[in-house]
Short mmCIF file of C-alpha atoms in Angstrom, two decimals:
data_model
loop_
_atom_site.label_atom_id
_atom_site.label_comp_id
_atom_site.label_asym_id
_atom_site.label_seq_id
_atom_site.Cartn_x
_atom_site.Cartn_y
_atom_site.Cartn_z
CA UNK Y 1305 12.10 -0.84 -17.66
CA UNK Y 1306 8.90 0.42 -18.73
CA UNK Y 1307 7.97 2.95 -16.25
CA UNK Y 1308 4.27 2.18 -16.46
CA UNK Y 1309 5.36 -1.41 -14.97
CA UNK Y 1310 7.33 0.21 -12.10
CA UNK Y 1311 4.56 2.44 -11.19
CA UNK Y 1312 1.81 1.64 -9.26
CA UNK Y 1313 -1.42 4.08 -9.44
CA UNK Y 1314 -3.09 4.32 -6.17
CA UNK Y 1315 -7.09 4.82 -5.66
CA UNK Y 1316 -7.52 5.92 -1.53
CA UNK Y 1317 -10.95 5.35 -0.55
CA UNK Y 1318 -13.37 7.17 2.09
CA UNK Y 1319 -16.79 6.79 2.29
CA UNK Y 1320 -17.25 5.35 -1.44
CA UNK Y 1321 -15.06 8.37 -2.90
CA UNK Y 1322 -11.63 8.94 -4.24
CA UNK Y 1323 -9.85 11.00 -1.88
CA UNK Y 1324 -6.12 11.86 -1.24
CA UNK Y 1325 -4.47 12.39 1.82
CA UNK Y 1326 -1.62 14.32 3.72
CA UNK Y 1327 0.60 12.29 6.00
CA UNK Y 1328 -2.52 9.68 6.41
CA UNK Y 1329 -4.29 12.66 8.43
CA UNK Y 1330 -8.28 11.53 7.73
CA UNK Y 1331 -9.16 15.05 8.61
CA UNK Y 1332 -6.38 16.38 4.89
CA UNK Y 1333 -8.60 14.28 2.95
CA UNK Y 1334 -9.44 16.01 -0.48
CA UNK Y 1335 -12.19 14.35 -2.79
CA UNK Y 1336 -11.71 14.23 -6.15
CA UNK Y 1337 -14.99 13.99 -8.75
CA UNK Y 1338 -14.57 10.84 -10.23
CA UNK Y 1339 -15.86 7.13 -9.18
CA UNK Y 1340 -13.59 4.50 -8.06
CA UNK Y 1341 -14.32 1.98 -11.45
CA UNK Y 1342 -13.87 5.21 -13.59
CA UNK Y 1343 -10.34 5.66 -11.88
CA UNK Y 1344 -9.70 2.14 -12.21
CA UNK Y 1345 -10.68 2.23 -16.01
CA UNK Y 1346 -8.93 5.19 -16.42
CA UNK Y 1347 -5.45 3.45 -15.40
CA UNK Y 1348 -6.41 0.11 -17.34
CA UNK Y 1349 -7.22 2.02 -20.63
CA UNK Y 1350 -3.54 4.17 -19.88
CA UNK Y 1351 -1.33 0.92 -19.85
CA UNK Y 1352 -0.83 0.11 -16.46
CA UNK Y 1353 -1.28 -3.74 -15.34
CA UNK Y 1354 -1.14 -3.03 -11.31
CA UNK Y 1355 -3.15 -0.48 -8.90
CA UNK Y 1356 -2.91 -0.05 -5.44
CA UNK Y 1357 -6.20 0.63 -3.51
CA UNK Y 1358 -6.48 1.61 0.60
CA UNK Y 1359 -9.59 1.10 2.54
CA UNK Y 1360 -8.71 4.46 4.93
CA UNK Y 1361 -11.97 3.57 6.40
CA UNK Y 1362 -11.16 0.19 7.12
CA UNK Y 1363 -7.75 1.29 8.13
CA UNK Y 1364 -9.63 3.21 11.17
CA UNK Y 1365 -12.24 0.76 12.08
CA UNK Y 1366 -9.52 -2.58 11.70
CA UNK Y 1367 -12.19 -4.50 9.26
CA UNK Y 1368 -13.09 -3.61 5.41
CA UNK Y 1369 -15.93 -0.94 4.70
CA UNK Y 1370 -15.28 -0.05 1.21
CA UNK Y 1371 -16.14 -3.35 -0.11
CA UNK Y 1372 -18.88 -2.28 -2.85
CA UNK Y 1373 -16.17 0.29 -4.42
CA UNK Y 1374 -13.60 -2.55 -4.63
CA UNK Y 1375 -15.95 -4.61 -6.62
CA UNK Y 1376 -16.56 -2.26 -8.58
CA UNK Y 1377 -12.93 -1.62 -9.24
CA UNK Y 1378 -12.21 -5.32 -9.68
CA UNK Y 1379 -14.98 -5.88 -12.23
CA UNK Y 1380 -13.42 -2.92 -14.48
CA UNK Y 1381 -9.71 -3.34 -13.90
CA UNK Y 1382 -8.24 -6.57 -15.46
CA UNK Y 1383 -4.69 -6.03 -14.22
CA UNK Y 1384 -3.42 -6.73 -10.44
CA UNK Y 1385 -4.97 -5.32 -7.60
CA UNK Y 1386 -3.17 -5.23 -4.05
CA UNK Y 1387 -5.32 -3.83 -1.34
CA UNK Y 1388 -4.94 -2.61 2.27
CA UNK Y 1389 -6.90 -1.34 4.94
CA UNK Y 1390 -8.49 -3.23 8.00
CA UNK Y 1391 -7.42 -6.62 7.04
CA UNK Y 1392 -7.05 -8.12 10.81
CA UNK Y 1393 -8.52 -11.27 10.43
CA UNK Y 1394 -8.93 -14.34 7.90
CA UNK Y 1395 -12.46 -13.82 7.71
CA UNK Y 1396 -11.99 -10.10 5.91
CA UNK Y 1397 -9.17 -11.38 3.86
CA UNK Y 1398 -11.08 -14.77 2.49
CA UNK Y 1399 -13.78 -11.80 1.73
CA UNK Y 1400 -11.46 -9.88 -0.30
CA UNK Y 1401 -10.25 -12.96 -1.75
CA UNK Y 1402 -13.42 -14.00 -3.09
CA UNK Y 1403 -14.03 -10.50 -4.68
CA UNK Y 1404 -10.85 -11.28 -6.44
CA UNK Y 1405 -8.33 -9.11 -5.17
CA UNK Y 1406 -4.66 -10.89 -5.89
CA UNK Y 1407 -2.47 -9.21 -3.10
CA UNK Y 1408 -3.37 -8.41 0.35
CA UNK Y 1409 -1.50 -5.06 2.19
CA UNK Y 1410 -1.05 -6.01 5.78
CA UNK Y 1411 0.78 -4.35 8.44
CA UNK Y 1412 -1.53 -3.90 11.85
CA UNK Y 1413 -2.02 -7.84 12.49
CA UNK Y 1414 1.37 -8.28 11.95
CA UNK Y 1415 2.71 -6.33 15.00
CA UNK Y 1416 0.00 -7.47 17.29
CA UNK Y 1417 -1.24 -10.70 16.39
CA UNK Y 1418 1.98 -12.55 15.01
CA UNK Y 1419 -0.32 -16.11 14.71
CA UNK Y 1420 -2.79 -14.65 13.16
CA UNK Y 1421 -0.22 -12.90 10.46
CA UNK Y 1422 0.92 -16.28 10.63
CA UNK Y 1423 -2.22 -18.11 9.49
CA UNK Y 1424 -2.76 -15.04 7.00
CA UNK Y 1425 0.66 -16.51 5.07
CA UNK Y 1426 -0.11 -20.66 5.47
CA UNK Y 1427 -3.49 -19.78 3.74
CA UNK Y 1428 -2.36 -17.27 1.00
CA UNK Y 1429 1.35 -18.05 0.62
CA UNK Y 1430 2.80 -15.16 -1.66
CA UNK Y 1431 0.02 -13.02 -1.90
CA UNK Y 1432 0.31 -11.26 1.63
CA UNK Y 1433 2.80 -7.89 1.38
CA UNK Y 1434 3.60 -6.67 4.71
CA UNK Y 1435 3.33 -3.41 5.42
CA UNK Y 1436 5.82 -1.01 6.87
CA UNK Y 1437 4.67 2.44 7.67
CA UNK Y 1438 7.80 4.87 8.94
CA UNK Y 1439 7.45 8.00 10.99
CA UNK Y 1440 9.97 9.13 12.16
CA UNK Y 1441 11.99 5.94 11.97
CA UNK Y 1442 9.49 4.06 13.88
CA UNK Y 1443 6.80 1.68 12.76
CA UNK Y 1444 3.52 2.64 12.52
CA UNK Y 1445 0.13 0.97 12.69
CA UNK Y 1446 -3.85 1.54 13.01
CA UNK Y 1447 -4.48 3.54 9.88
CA UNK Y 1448 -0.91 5.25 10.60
CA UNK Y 1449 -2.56 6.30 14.53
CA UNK Y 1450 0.03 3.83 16.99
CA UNK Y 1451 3.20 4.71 17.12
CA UNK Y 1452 5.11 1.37 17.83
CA UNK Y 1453 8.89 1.23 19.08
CA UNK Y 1454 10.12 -0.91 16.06
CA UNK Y 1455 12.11 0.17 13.64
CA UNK Y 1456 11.31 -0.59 9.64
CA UNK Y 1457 13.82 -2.97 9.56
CA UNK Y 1458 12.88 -5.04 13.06
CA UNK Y 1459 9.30 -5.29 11.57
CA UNK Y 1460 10.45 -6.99 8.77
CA UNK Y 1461 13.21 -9.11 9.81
CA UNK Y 1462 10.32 -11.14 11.71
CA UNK Y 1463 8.78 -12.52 8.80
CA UNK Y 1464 11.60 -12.11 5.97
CA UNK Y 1465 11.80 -15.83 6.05
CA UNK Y 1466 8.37 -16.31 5.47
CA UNK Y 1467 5.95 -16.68 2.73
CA UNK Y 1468 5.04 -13.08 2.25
CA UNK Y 1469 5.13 -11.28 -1.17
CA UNK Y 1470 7.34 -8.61 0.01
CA UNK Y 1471 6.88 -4.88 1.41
CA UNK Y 1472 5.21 -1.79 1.40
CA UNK Y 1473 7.45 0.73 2.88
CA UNK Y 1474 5.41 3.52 3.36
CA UNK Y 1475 7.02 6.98 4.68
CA UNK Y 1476 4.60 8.53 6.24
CA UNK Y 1477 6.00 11.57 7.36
CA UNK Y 1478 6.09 12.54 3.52
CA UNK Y 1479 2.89 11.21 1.91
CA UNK Y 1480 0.70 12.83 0.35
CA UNK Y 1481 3.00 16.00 0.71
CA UNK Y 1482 4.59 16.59 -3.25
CA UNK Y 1483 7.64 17.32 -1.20
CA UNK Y 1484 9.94 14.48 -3.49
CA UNK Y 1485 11.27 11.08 -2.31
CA UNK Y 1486 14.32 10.37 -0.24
CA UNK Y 1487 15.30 7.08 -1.34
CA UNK Y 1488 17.97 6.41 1.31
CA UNK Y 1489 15.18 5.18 4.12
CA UNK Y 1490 14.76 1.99 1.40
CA UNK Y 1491 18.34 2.04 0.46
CA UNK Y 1492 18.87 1.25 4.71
CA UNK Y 1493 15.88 -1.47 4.32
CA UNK Y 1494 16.77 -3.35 1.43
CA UNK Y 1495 19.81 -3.94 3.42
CA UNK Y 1496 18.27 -6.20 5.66
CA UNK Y 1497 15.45 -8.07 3.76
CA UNK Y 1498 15.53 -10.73 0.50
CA UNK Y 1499 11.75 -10.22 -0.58
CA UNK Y 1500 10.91 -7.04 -3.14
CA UNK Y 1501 9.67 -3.54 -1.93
CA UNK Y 1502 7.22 -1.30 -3.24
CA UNK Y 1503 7.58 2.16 -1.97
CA UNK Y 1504 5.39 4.88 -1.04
CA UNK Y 1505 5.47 8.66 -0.22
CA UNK Y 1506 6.18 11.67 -1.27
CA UNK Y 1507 6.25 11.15 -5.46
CA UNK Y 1508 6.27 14.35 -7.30
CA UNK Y 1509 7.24 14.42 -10.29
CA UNK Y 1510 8.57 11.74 -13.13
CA UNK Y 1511 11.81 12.33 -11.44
CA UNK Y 1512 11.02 10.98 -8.03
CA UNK Y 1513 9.88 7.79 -9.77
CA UNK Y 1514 13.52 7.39 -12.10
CA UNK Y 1515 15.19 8.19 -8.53
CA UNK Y 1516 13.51 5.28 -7.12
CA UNK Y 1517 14.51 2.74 -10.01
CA UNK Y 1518 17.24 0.45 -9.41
CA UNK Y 1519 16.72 0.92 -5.29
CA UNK Y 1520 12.83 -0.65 -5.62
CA UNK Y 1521 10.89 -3.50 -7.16
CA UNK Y 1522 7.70 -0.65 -7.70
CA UNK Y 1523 6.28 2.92 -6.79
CA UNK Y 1524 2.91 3.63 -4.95
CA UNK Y 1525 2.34 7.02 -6.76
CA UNK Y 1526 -1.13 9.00 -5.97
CA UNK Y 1527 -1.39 12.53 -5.46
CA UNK Y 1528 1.05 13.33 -7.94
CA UNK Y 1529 -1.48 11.57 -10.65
CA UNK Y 1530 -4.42 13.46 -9.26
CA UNK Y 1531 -2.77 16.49 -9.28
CA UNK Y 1532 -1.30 16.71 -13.05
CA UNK Y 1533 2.20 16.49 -11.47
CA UNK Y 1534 2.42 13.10 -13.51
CA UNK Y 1535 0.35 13.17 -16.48
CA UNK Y 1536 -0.81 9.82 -17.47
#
Protein backbone atom coordinates (compact mmCIF):
# COMPACT_ATOMS: atom_id res chain seq x y z
CA UNK A 1 0.00 0.00 0.00
CA UNK A 2 1.13 3.32 -0.80
CA UNK A 3 1.50 5.03 2.42
CA UNK A 4 0.45 8.39 1.04
CA UNK A 5 -3.10 6.57 0.43
CA UNK A 6 -3.23 5.28 4.05
CA UNK A 7 -2.45 8.58 5.46
CA UNK A 8 -4.66 11.18 5.99
CA UNK A 9 -3.12 14.89 6.55
CA UNK A 10 -5.15 16.81 8.96
CA UNK A 11 -5.67 20.84 8.83
CA UNK A 12 -7.33 21.84 12.65
CA UNK A 13 -8.90 25.08 12.41
CA UNK A 14 -9.41 28.07 15.05
CA UNK A 15 -10.35 31.30 14.28
CA UNK A 16 -9.34 31.10 10.40
CA UNK A 17 -5.75 29.62 11.38
CA UNK A 18 -3.97 26.35 11.35
CA UNK A 19 -3.48 25.31 14.76
CA UNK A 20 -2.61 21.97 16.53
CA UNK A 21 -3.76 20.73 19.61
CA UNK A 22 -2.93 18.60 22.81
CA UNK A 23 -5.54 16.13 23.95
CA UNK A 24 -8.34 18.53 22.16
CA UNK A 25 -7.46 21.13 25.09
CA UNK A 26 -8.55 24.65 23.06
CA UNK A 27 -6.44 26.44 25.58
CA UNK A 28 -2.74 23.80 23.92
CA UNK A 29 -3.59 25.28 20.73
CA UNK A 30 -0.30 26.26 18.79
CA UNK A 31 -0.67 28.33 15.44
CA UNK A 32 1.32 27.59 12.78
CA UNK A 33 2.17 30.50 9.89
CA UNK A 34 0.64 29.20 7.03
CA UNK A 35 -3.10 29.62 5.50
CA UNK A 36 -5.50 26.85 5.39
CA UNK A 37 -5.57 26.69 1.10
CA UNK A 38 -1.68 26.89 1.30
CA UNK A 39 -1.80 23.71 3.66
CA UNK A 40 -4.27 22.20 1.54
CA UNK A 41 -2.10 22.88 -1.65
CA UNK A 42 0.75 21.90 0.05
CA UNK A 43 -0.69 18.18 0.61
CA UNK A 44 -2.31 18.14 -3.03
CA UNK A 45 1.03 19.14 -4.75
CA UNK A 46 2.85 16.18 -2.18
CA UNK A 47 0.61 13.24 -3.53
CA UNK A 48 -1.97 12.81 -1.18
CA UNK A 49 -5.74 12.38 -2.54
CA UNK A 50 -7.57 12.72 1.11
CA UNK A 51 -7.31 15.48 4.06
CA UNK A 52 -8.99 15.61 7.12
CA UNK A 53 -10.11 19.11 8.36
CA UNK A 54 -11.84 19.93 12.14
CA UNK A 55 -13.87 22.96 12.76
CA UNK A 56 -12.52 23.11 16.75
CA UNK A 57 -14.60 26.15 16.75
CA UNK A 58 -17.57 24.59 15.58
CA UNK A 59 -16.78 21.64 17.72
CA UNK A 60 -17.37 24.17 20.84
CA UNK A 61 -20.24 26.15 19.65
CA UNK A 62 -22.22 22.66 18.02
CA UNK A 63 -22.70 24.59 14.44
CA UNK A 64 -19.84 25.39 11.68
CA UNK A 65 -17.75 28.73 12.03
CA UNK A 66 -14.87 28.07 9.88
CA UNK A 67 -16.81 27.98 6.78
CA UNK A 68 -14.76 30.69 4.63
CA UNK A 69 -11.39 28.59 5.38
CA UNK A 70 -13.10 25.38 4.14
CA UNK A 71 -13.90 26.99 0.90
CA UNK A 72 -10.97 28.02 0.54
CA UNK A 73 -9.51 24.62 1.12
CA UNK A 74 -12.05 22.98 -1.17
CA UNK A 75 -11.41 25.33 -4.10
CA UNK A 76 -7.49 24.37 -3.91
CA UNK A 77 -7.59 20.74 -2.91
CA UNK A 78 -8.98 18.40 -5.67
CA UNK A 79 -8.74 15.20 -3.65
CA UNK A 80 -11.35 14.08 -0.76
CA UNK A 81 -12.17 16.14 1.98
CA UNK A 82 -13.94 14.69 5.25
CA UNK A 83 -14.78 17.32 7.76
CA UNK A 84 -15.92 17.53 11.41
CA UNK A 85 -16.81 19.93 13.86
CA UNK A 86 -20.37 21.23 14.92
CA UNK A 87 -22.30 19.29 12.45
CA UNK A 88 -25.68 18.85 14.69
CA UNK A 89 -28.16 19.46 12.31
CA UNK A 90 -29.13 18.91 8.47
CA UNK A 91 -29.16 22.43 7.88
CA UNK A 92 -25.09 22.76 8.64
CA UNK A 93 -24.43 19.57 6.86
CA UNK A 94 -26.57 20.47 3.46
CA UNK A 95 -24.21 23.76 3.97
CA UNK A 96 -21.12 21.84 3.90
CA UNK A 97 -22.49 19.79 1.26
CA UNK A 98 -23.01 22.50 -1.06
CA UNK A 99 -19.40 23.83 -0.47
CA UNK A 100 -18.47 20.44 -1.66
CA UNK A 101 -17.13 18.63 1.10
CA UNK A 102 -17.53 14.60 0.28
CA UNK A 103 -17.53 13.10 3.91
CA UNK A 104 -19.10 14.43 6.93
CA UNK A 105 -17.27 13.59 10.67
CA UNK A 106 -20.09 13.19 13.10
CA UNK A 107 -20.08 12.04 16.55
CA UNK A 108 -22.12 14.63 19.05
CA UNK A 109 -25.68 14.18 17.23
CA UNK A 110 -25.18 10.76 17.25
CA UNK A 111 -25.26 10.18 21.06
CA UNK A 112 -27.94 12.68 21.70
CA UNK A 113 -30.14 13.02 18.90
CA UNK A 114 -30.27 9.34 17.41
CA UNK A 115 -33.25 10.66 14.69
CA UNK A 116 -31.57 13.29 13.76
CA UNK A 117 -28.18 11.04 13.12
CA UNK A 118 -30.76 9.12 11.59
CA UNK A 119 -32.02 11.61 9.00
CA UNK A 120 -28.20 12.70 8.63
CA UNK A 121 -27.67 8.89 6.96
CA UNK A 122 -31.30 8.65 4.78
CA UNK A 123 -30.09 12.00 3.19
CA UNK A 124 -26.31 11.32 2.66
CA UNK A 125 -26.12 7.51 2.68
CA UNK A 126 -22.27 6.65 2.79
CA UNK A 127 -20.86 9.85 3.23
CA UNK A 128 -21.54 10.27 7.10
CA UNK A 129 -18.35 8.68 9.32
CA UNK A 130 -19.25 8.45 12.83
CA UNK A 131 -17.14 9.57 15.18
CA UNK A 132 -15.73 7.87 18.21
CA UNK A 133 -13.68 9.89 20.56
CA UNK A 134 -12.03 7.56 23.59
CA UNK A 135 -10.84 8.83 26.93
CA UNK A 136 -10.26 6.76 29.02
CA UNK A 137 -12.35 4.01 27.49
CA UNK A 138 -15.35 6.10 27.43
CA UNK A 139 -16.98 8.03 24.64
CA UNK A 140 -16.58 11.42 24.32
CA UNK A 141 -18.53 14.30 22.81
CA UNK A 142 -18.88 18.31 22.57
CA UNK A 143 -15.54 19.17 21.07
CA UNK A 144 -14.07 16.20 23.34
CA UNK A 145 -15.84 18.34 26.73
CA UNK A 146 -18.85 15.42 27.84
CA UNK A 147 -17.74 12.59 29.09
CA UNK A 148 -20.50 9.97 28.17
CA UNK A 149 -20.77 6.37 29.87
CA UNK A 150 -20.47 4.43 26.50
CA UNK A 151 -17.86 2.59 25.59
CA UNK A 152 -16.21 2.88 21.80
CA UNK A 153 -17.64 -0.14 20.91
CA UNK A 154 -21.51 0.52 22.35
CA UNK A 155 -21.37 3.80 20.27
CA UNK A 156 -20.86 2.06 17.32
CA UNK A 157 -22.73 -1.05 17.52
CA UNK A 158 -25.91 1.38 17.29
CA UNK A 159 -25.49 2.32 13.87
CA UNK A 160 -23.05 -0.52 12.42
CA UNK A 161 -26.00 -1.63 10.43
CA UNK A 162 -26.56 1.53 8.99
CA UNK A 163 -25.60 3.57 6.09
CA UNK A 164 -22.61 5.29 7.55
CA UNK A 165 -19.14 5.39 5.85
CA UNK A 166 -17.40 4.01 8.76
CA UNK A 167 -15.36 5.48 11.89
CA UNK A 168 -13.18 7.85 13.27
CA UNK A 169 -11.74 6.42 16.34
CA UNK A 170 -10.14 9.12 17.88
CA UNK A 171 -7.95 8.52 21.22
CA UNK A 172 -8.03 11.35 22.84
CA UNK A 173 -6.09 10.84 25.74
CA UNK A 174 -3.03 10.70 23.24
CA UNK A 175 -3.61 13.34 20.54
CA UNK A 176 -1.73 15.74 19.75
CA UNK A 177 0.90 14.33 22.31
CA UNK A 178 3.97 12.64 19.80
CA UNK A 179 3.80 10.03 22.48
CA UNK A 180 3.28 6.93 19.53
CA UNK A 181 0.11 4.90 18.82
CA UNK A 182 -1.21 1.93 20.71
CA UNK A 183 -3.00 0.09 18.18
CA UNK A 184 -4.69 -2.46 20.47
CA UNK A 185 -7.78 0.15 21.44
CA UNK A 186 -8.73 -0.44 17.37
CA UNK A 187 -7.57 -3.95 17.40
CA UNK A 188 -10.65 -4.35 20.46
CA UNK A 189 -13.02 -2.15 17.99
CA UNK A 190 -12.64 -3.69 14.80
CA UNK A 191 -13.82 -6.63 16.69
CA UNK A 192 -17.18 -5.53 16.89
CA UNK A 193 -17.95 -3.42 13.73
CA UNK A 194 -18.09 -4.39 9.65
CA UNK A 195 -17.63 -0.69 8.28
CA UNK A 196 -13.73 0.71 7.86
CA UNK A 197 -11.89 2.87 10.55
CA UNK A 198 -9.73 5.68 10.26
CA UNK A 199 -7.70 6.28 13.30
CA UNK A 200 -6.45 9.14 15.13
CA UNK A 201 -3.94 10.06 17.93
CA UNK A 202 -0.83 10.04 18.94
CA UNK A 203 1.26 9.53 15.31
CA UNK A 204 4.88 10.15 15.65
CA UNK A 205 6.87 9.01 13.50
CA UNK A 206 6.66 6.85 9.99
CA UNK A 207 6.62 3.99 12.34
CA UNK A 208 3.40 4.68 14.14
CA UNK A 209 1.75 4.86 10.72
CA UNK A 210 3.38 1.07 9.38
CA UNK A 211 2.15 -0.07 13.03
CA UNK A 212 -1.25 0.93 12.17
CA UNK A 213 -1.37 -0.88 8.63
CA UNK A 214 -3.11 -4.03 8.39
CA UNK A 215 -5.28 -3.10 11.84
CA UNK A 216 -6.92 0.25 9.88
CA UNK A 217 -8.55 1.30 6.64
CA UNK A 218 -6.48 5.04 7.16
CA UNK A 219 -4.42 7.37 9.61
CA UNK A 220 -5.48 10.94 10.78
CA UNK A 221 -1.82 12.18 11.14
CA UNK A 222 -1.27 16.08 12.16
CA UNK A 223 1.17 17.24 14.51
CA UNK A 224 3.65 14.90 13.49
CA UNK A 225 3.50 16.71 9.80
CA UNK A 226 3.69 20.11 11.37
CA UNK A 227 6.35 19.27 13.41
CA UNK A 228 9.00 17.63 10.82
CA UNK A 229 8.42 14.31 12.68
CA UNK A 230 7.00 13.10 9.18
CA UNK A 231 8.51 14.90 6.42
CA UNK A 232 6.28 15.11 3.50
Amino acid sequence: MNWKDFVIPAVDLKEGKVVRLVRGLMESAKSYQVSPEDMASLFQSKGFGKIHVVDLDGAVTGKPVNLEAIKNIRMVFGGRIQVGGGIRDIERLKMLDDIGVDLFVVGTVAVYDRRTFEKMLELFPNRVILSVDSKGGRVTVGGWKEETSLTPHQMALQYDHLPIWGYLYTNVDRDGTLEGVDPQPYLSFKKWVKKPVLASGGVASIEDVIKLMGVVEGVVVGKAIYEGRIPL
